[in-house]
Short mmCIF file of C-alpha atoms in Angstrom, two decimals:
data_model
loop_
_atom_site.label_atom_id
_atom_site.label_comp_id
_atom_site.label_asym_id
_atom_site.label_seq_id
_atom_site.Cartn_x
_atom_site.Cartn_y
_atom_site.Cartn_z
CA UNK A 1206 6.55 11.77 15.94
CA UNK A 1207 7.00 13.06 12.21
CA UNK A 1208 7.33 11.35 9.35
CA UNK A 1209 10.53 12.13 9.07
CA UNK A 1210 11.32 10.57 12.32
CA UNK A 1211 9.61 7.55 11.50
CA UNK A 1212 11.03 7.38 8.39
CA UNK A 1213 14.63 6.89 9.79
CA UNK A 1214 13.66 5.07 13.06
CA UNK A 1215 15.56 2.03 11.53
CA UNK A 1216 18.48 3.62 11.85
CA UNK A 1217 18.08 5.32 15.36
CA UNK A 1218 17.24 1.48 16.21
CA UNK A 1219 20.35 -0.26 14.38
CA UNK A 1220 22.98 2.22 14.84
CA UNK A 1221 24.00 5.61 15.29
CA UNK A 1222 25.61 6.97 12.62
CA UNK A 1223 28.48 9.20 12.94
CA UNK A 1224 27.62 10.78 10.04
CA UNK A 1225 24.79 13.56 9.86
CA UNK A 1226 21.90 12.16 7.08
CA UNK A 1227 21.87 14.82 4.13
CA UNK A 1228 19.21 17.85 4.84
CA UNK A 1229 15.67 17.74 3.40
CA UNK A 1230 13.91 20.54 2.45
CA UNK A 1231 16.75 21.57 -0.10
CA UNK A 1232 20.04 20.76 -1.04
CA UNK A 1233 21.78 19.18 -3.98
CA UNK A 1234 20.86 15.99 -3.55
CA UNK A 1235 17.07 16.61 -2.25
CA UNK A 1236 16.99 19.00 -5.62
CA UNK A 1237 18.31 16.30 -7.60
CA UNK A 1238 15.75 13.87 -6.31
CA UNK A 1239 13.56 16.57 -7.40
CA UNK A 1240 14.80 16.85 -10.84
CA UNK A 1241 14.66 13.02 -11.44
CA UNK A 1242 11.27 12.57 -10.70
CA UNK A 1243 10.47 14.74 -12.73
CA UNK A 1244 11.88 13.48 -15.78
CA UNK A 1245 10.39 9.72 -15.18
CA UNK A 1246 7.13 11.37 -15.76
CA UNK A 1247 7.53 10.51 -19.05
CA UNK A 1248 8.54 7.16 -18.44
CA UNK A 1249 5.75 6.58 -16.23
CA UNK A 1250 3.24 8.56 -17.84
CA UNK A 1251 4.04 9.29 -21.58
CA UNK A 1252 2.51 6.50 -23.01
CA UNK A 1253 -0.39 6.68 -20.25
CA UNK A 1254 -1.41 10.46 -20.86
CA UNK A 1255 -1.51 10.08 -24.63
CA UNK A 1256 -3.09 6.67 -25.37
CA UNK A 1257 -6.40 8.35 -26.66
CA UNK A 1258 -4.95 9.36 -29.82
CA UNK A 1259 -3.69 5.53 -30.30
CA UNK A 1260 -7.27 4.00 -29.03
CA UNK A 1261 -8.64 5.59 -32.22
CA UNK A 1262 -6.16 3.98 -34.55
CA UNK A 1263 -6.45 0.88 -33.17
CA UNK A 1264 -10.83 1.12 -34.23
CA UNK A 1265 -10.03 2.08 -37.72
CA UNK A 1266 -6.62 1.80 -39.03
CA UNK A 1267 -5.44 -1.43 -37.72
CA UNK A 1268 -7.17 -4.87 -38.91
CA UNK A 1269 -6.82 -7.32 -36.20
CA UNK A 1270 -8.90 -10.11 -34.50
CA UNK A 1271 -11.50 -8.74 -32.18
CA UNK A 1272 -10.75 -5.21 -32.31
CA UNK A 1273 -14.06 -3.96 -31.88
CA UNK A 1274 -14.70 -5.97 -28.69
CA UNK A 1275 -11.26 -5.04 -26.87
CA UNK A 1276 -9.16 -2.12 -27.57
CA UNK A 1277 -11.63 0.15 -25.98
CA UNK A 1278 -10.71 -1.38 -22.67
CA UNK A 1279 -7.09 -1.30 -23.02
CA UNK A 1280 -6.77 2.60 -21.98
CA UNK A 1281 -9.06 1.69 -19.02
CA UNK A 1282 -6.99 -1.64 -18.34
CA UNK A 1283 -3.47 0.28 -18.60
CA UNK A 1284 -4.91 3.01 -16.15
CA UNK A 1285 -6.41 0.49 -13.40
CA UNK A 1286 -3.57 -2.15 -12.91
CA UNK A 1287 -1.21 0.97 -12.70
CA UNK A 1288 -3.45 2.98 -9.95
CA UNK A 1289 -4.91 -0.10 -8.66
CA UNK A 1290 -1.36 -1.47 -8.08
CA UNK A 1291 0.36 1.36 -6.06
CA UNK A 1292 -1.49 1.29 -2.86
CA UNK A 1293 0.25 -2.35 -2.42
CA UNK A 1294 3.99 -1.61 -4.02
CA UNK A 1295 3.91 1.54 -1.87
CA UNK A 1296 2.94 -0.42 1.11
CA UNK A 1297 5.55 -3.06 0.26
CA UNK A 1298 8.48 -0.49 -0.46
CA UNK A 1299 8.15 1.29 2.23
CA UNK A 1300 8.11 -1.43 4.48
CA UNK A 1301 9.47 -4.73 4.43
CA UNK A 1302 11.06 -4.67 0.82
CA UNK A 1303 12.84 -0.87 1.36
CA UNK A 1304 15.89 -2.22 0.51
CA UNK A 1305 14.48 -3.59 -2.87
CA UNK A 1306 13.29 -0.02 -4.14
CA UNK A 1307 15.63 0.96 -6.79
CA UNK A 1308 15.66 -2.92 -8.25
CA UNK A 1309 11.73 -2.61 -8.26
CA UNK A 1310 12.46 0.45 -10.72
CA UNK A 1311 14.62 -1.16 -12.82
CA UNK A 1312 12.64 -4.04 -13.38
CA UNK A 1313 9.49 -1.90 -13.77
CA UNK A 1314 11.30 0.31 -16.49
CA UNK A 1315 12.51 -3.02 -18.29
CA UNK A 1316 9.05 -4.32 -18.43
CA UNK A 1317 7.05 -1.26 -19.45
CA UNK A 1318 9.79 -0.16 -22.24
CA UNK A 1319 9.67 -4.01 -23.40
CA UNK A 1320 5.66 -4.31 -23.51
CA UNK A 1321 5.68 -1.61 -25.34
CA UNK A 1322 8.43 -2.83 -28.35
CA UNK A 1323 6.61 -6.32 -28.00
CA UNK A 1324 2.99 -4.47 -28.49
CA UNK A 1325 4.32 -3.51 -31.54
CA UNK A 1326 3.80 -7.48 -33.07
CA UNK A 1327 0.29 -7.67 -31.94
CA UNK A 1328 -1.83 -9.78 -34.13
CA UNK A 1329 -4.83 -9.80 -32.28
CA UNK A 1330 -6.05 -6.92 -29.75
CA UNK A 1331 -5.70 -9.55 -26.67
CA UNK A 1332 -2.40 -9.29 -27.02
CA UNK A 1333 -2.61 -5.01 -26.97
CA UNK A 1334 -4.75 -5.74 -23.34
CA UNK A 1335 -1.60 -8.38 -22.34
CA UNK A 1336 1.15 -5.76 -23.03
CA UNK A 1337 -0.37 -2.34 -22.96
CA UNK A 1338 -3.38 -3.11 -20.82
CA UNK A 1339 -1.59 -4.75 -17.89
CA UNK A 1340 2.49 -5.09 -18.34
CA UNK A 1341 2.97 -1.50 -18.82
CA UNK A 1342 0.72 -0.78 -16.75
CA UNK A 1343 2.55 -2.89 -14.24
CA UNK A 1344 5.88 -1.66 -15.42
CA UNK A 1345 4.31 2.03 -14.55
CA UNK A 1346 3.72 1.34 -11.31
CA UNK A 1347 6.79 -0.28 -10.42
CA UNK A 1348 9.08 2.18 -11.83
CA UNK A 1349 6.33 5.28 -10.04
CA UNK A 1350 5.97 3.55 -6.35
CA UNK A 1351 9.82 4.15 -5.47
CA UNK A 1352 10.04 7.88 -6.91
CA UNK A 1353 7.31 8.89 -5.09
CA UNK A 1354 8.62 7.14 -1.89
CA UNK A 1355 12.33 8.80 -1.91
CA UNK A 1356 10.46 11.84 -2.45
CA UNK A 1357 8.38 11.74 0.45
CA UNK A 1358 11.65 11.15 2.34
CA UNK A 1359 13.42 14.20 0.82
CA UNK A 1360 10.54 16.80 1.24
CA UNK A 1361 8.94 16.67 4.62
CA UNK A 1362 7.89 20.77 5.51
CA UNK A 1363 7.42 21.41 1.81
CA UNK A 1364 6.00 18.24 0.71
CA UNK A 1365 3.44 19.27 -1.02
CA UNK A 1366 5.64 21.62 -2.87
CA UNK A 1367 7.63 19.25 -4.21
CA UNK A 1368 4.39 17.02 -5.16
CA UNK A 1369 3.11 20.04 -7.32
CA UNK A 1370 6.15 20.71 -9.01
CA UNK A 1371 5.73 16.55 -10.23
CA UNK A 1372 2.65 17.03 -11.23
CA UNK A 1373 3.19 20.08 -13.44
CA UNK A 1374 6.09 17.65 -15.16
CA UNK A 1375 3.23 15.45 -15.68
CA UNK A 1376 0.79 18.07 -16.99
CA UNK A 1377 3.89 18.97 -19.63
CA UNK A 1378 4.09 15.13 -20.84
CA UNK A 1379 0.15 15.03 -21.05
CA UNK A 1380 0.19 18.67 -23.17
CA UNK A 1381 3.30 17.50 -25.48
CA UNK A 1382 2.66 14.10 -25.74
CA UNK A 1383 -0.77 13.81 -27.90
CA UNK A 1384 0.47 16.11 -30.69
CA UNK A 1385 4.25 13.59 -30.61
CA UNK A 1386 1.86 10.57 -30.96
CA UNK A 1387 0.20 12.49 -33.87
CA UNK A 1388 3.77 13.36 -35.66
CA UNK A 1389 4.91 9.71 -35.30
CA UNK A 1390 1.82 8.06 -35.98
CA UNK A 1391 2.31 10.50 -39.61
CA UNK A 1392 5.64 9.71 -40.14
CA UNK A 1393 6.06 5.81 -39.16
CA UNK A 1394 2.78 4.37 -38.64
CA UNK A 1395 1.32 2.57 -35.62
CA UNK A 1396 3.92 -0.15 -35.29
CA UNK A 1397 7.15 1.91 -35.46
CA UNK A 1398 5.28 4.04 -33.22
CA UNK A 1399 5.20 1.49 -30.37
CA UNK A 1400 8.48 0.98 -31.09
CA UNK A 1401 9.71 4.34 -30.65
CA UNK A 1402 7.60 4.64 -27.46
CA UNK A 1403 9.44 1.73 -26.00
CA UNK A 1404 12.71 3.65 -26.29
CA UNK A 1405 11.22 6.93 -25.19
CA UNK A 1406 10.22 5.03 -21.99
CA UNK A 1407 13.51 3.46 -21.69
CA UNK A 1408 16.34 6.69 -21.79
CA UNK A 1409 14.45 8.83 -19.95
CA UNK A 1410 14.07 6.35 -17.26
CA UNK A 1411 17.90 5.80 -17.98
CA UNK A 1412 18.24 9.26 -17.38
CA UNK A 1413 15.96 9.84 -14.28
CA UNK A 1414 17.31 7.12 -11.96
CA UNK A 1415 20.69 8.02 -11.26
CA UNK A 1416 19.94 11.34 -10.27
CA UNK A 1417 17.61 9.61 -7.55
CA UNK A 1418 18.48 8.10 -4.41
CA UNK A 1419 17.72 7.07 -0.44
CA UNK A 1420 18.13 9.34 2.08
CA UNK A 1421 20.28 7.07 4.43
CA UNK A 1422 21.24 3.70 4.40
CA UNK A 1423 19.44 0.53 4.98
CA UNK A 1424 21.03 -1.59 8.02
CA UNK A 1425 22.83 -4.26 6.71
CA UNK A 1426 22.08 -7.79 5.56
CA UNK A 1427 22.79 -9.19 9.13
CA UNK A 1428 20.76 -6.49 11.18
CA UNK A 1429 17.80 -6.14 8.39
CA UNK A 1430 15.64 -9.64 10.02
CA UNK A 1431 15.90 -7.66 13.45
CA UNK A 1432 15.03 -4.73 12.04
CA UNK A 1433 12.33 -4.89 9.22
CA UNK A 1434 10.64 -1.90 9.42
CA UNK A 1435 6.87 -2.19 9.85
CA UNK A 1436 4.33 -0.40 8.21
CA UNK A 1437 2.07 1.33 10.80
CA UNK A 1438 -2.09 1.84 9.82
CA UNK A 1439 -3.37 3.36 13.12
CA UNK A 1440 -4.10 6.23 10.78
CA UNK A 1441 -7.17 4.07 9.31
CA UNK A 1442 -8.40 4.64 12.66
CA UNK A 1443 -8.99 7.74 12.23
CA UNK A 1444 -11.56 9.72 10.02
CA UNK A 1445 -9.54 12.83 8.25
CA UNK A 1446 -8.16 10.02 5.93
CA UNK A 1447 -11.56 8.81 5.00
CA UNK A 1448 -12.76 12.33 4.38
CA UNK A 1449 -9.92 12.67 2.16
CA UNK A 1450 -9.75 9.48 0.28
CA UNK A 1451 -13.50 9.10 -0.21
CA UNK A 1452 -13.46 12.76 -1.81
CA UNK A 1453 -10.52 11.86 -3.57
CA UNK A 1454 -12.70 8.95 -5.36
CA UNK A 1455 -16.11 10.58 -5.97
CA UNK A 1456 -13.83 13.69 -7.80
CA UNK A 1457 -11.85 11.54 -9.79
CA UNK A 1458 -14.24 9.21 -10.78
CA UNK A 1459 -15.51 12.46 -12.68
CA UNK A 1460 -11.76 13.74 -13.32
CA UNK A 1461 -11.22 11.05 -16.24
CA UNK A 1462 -14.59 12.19 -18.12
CA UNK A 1463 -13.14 15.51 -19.84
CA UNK A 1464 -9.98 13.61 -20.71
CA UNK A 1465 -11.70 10.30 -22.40
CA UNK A 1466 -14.77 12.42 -24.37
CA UNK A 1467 -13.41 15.66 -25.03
CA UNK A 1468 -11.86 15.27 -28.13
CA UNK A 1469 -14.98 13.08 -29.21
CA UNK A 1470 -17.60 15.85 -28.22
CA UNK A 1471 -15.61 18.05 -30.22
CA UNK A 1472 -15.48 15.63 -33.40
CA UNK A 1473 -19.01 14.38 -33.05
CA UNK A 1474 -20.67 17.80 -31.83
CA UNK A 1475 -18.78 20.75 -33.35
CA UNK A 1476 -17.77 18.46 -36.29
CA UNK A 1477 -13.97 19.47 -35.61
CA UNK A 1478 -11.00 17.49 -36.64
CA UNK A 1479 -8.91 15.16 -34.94
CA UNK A 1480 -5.99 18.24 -34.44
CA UNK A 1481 -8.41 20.60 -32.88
CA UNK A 1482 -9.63 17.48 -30.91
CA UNK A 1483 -6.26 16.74 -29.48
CA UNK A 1484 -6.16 20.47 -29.42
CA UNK A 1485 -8.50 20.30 -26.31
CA UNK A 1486 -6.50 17.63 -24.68
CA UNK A 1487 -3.43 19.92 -24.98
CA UNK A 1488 -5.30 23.04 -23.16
CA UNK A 1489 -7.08 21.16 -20.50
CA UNK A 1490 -3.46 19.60 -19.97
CA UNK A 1491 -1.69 23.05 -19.84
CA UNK A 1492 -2.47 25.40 -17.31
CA UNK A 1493 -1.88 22.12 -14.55
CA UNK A 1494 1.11 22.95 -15.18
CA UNK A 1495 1.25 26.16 -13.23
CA UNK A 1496 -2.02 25.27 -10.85
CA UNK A 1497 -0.21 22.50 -9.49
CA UNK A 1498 3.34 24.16 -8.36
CA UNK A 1499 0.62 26.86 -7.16
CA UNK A 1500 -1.57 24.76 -5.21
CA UNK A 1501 1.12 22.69 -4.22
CA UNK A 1502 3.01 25.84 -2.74
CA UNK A 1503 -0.58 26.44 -0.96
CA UNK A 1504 -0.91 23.00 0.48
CA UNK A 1505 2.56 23.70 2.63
CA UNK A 1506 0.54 26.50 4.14
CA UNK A 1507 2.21 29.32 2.16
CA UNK A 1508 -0.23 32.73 2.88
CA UNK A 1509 -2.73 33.35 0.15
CA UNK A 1510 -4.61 36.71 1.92
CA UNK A 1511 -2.50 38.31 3.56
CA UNK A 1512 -1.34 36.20 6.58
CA UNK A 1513 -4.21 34.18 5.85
CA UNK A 1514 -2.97 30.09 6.08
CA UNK A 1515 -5.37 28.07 3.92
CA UNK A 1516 -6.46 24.36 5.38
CA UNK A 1517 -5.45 21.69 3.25
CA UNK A 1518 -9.18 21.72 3.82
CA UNK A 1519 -9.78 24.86 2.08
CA UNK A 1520 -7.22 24.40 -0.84
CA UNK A 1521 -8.68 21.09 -1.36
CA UNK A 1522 -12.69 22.48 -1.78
CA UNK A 1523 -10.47 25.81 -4.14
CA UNK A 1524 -9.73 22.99 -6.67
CA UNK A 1525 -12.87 21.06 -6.50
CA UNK A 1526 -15.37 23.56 -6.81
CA UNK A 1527 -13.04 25.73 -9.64
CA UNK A 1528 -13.42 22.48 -11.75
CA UNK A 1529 -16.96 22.26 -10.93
CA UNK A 1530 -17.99 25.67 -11.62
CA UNK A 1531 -16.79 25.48 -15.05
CA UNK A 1532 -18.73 22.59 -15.91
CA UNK A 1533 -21.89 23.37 -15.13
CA UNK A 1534 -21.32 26.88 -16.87
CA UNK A 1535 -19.26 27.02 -18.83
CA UNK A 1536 -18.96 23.17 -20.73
CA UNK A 1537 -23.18 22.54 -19.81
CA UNK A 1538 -24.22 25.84 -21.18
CA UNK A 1539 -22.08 26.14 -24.47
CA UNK A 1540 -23.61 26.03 -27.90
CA UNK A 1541 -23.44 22.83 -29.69
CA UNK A 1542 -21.88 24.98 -32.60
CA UNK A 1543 -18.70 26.59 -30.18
CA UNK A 1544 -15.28 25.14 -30.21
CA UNK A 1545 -14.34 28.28 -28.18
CA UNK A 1546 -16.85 28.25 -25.30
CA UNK A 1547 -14.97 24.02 -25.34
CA UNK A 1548 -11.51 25.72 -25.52
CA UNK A 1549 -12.42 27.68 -22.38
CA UNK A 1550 -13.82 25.72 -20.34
CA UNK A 1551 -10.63 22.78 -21.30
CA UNK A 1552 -8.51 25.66 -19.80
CA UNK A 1553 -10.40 26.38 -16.73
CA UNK A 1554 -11.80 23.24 -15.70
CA UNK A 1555 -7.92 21.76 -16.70
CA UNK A 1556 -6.66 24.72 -14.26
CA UNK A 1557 -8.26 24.02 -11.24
CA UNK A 1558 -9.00 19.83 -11.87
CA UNK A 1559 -5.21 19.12 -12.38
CA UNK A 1560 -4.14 20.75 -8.71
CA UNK A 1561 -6.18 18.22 -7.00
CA UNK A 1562 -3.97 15.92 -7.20
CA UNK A 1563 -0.98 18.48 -6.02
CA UNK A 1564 -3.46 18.80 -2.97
CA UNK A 1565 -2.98 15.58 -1.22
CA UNK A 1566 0.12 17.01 -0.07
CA UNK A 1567 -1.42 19.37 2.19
CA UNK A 1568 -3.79 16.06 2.74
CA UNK A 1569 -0.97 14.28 3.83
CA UNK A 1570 0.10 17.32 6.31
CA UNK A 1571 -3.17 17.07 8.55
CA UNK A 1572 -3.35 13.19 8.47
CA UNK A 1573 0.38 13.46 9.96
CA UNK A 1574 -0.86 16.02 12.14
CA UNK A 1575 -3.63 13.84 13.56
CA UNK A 1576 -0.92 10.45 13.76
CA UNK A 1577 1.42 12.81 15.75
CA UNK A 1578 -1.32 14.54 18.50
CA UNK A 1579 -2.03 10.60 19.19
CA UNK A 1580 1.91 10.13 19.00
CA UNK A 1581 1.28 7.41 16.25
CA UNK A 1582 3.92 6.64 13.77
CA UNK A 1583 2.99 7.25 10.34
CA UNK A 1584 4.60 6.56 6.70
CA UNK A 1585 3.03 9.43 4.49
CA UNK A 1586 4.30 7.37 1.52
CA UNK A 1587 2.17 4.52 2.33
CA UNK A 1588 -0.41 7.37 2.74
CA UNK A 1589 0.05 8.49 -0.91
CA UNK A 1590 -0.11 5.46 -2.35
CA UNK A 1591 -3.09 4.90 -1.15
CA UNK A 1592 -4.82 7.99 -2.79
CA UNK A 1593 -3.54 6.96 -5.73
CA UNK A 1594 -5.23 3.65 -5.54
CA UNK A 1595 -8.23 5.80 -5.07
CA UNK A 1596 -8.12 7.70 -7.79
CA UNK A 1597 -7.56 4.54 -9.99
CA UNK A 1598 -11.09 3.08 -8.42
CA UNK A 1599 -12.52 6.80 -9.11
CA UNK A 1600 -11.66 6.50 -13.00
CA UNK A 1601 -12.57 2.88 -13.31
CA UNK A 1602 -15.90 3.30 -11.61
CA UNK A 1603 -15.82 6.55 -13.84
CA UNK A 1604 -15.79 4.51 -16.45
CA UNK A 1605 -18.55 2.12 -16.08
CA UNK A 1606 -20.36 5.21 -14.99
CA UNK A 1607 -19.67 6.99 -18.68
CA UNK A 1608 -21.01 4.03 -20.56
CA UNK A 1609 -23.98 3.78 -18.88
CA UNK A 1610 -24.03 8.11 -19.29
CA UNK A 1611 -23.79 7.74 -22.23
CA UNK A 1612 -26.64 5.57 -22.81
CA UNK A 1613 -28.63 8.05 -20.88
CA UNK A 1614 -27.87 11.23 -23.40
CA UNK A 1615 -29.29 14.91 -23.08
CA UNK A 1616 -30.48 15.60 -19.52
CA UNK A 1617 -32.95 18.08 -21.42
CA UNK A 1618 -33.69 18.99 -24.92
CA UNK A 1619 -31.63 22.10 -25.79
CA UNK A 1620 -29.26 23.49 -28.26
CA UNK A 1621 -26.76 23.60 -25.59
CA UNK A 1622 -24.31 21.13 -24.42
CA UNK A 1623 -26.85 19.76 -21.88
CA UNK A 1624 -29.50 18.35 -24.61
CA UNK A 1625 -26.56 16.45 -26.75
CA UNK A 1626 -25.82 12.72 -25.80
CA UNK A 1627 -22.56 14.16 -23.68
CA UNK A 1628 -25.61 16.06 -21.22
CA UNK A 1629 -25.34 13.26 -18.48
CA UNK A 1630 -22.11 13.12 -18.58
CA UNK A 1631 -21.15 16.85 -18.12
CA UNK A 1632 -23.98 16.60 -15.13
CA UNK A 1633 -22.14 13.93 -13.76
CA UNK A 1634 -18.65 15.46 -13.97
CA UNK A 1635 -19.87 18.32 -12.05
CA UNK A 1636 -21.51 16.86 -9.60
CA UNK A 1637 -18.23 14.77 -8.36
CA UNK A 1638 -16.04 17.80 -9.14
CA UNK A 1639 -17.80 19.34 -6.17
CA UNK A 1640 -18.30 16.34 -3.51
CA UNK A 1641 -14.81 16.11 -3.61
CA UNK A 1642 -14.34 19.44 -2.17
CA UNK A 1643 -16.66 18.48 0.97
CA UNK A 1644 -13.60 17.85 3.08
CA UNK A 1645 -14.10 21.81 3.97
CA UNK A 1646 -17.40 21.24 5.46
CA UNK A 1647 -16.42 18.42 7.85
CA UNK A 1648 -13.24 20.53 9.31
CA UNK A 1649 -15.79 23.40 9.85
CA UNK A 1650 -18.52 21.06 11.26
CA UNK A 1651 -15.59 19.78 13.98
CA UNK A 1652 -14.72 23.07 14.99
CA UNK A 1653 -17.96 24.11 15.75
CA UNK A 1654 -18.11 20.71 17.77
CA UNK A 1655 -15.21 21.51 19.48
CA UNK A 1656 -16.23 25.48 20.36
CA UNK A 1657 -19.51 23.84 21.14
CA UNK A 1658 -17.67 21.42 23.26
CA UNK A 1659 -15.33 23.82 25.09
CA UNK A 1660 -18.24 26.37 25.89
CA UNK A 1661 -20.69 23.64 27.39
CA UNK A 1662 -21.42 24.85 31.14
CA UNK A 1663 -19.84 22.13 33.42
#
């Protein structure tokens, strides 16, 4: 059974509809679906991608009570209530609450456009944490959960595909956005800043939504009690999911390094200014752009060699151990004096880091694989959620991991990168960039269990 099947088994149970369900795959309205998610990037990630350059006006330029104790953990606050809270909005929209998909989106693009205008009054940085921290990042999730969700239902043989070409929309808010924070932040201030944000939020959401919609139609009110759709798990029975989502969580819990110290290394180290700080943000944000339609293309099982088919296996250990070269030689062995040996390896390491992401779509591919050679039902949206719950526990155990990192400084004295106070932490970053790509070596370990298997002598 495919997901595609399960996906409209309510309506094979209800009724039969006389009317052929729109094509996936392609098509104006899958295309449109496309096109809409797309744009609520911005809505769901604008503020999100480009809160660094805030967190550092919030330390010096704005006097308010206990600012030193909390604003540094409103980026990681926003971050793990919206990560943390998609695993179980996923679950819930795709299940029992379908029907409540596109009012979860409005209300979550209401709330994370209003937390945003409301920030703007903050008198004390508890109230930042309140309305940044955790409303918009609740807002985020809600209005993110159902896009992904109609997606899932629109793309089924080029899934992944249509993941990447998301995630390079996302790659463009996170280049763009930094240097628009930096040209309001010039021109209004931090307030009117907020304020501005909360409108950004709200049209392009405005603008997103209507081009989105379900593929099919939910039974209606009388039929739904008889046929709620439940969500099925028998894929946590299994162990390519835990391969997966366990790599998923050791790489990001290293992804969100770069991105939070960067343009701090660059400030404190090379002694560069906050624009060639941001700068780095911008180029480690840019090339995603083009890795993830490209590795997103590769996780549908496009040829890269010839007739060669990569493994989501093998596309998934290409993007972890292309981010992890780069740091160890590239970011670990640059002079403490080179903003260009940074530049490069923001480019490289942003190349190959920012398709991992586009790879779960492959991911998602071989756990349906595995649900349909037990003919299991499976919701690959549920699925997807669920990384993305992982990667929020990767960056907040990141986190706690780059304090503490911190506190440890050079790994050895050197005029490189390694004996600064960043040396742990670019040790760390490529050590996790690499264990995530260890999903290769268990499909090759169960092959050779299965030719060992098949060539036993009875």
């Amino acid at each position: 059974m495919t997901s595609e099947t399960f996906t409209l088994s309510f309506e094979d149970q209800s009724q039969r509809q006389s009317h052929a369900l729109p094509r996936v795959d392609g098509g104006r309205a899958a295309i449109m679906n496309l096109v809409g998610c797309s744009i609520l990037q911005l809505s769901s990630w604008g503020f999100v991608m480009s809160y660094g350059v805030l967190q550092e006006q919030y330390t010096t330029h704005f006097n308010m009570q206990g600012s030193s104790k909390l604003t540094g953990a409103i980026g990681t606050t926003l971050n793990g209530v919206l990560y943390m809270s998609l695993p179980i909005i996923s679950t819930l929209l795709a299940g029992r609450l379908y029907q409540w998909r596109r009012m979860a989106a409005i209300l979550g693009l209401l709330i994370s456009s209003a937390s945003l205008v409301i920030s703007a009054s903050s008198t004390a940085a508890w109230h930042l944490l309140v309305t940044q921290g955790i409303l918009c990042g609740l807002g985020s999730a809600l209005l993110y959960s159902p896009s992904t969700l109609q997606l899932n239902e629109w793309w089924v043989r080029r899934k992944s595909f249509a993941y990447g070409v998301t995630l390079a929309a996302k790659n463009i808010v996170g280049t763009g956005t930094p240097y628009l924070n930096l040209a309001l932040l010039g021109r209004l201030g931090l307030q009117n800043t907020l304020r501005v944000w909360g409108v950004i939020t709200f049209v392009s959401g405005i603008l997103a939504l209507p081009l989105m919609h379900q593929r099919g139609e939910w039974p209606t009110n009388q039929q739904y009690h008889h046929y709620r759709r439940r969500t099925p798990w028998k894929f946590l029975t299994h162990p390519t999911f835990y391969v997966f989502h366990i790599g998923n969580i050791i790489f990001s819990s290293g992804y969100g390094l770069p991105q939070t110290y960067l343009p701090s290394y660059a400030s404190q180290i090379l002694h560069r200014s906050q624009m060639e700080g941001s700068l780095m943000l911008a180029l480690f944000n840019l090339p995603g752009i083009f890795s993830c339609v490209a590795f997103g293309i590769l996780g549908d099982g496009t040829p890269l060699i010839g007739a060669y088919k990569p493994t989501p296996f093998t596309t998934t250990f290409l993007s972890a151990i292309g981010a992890a070269l780069p740091v160890f030689f590239i970011w670990g062995l640059a002079a403490q004096s080179g903003l260009v040996g940074l530049a490069l390896f923001s480019v490289t390491y942003g190349f190959f880091a920012s398709a991992y992401s586009a790879t779960w779509g492959g991911a998602l591919r071989e756990i349906e694989r595995e649900a349909v050679s037990h003919n299991e039902p499976i919701d690959t949206g549920v699925v997807y959620g669920l990384l993305n719950g992982g990667r929020g526990l990767g960056y907040v155990l990141g986190g706690v991991a780059g304090i503490e990192l911190l506190k440890t400084g050079a790994v050895r004295k050197s005029s490189l990168a390694y004996g600064t106070e960043y040396g742990s932490v670019i040790l760390y970053t490529g050590i996790s960039s690499a264990i995530g790509g260890l999903s290769v070596f268990w499909n090759l370990a169960g092959r050779r269990y299965c030719i060992s298997e098949r060539t036993r002598p009875a």
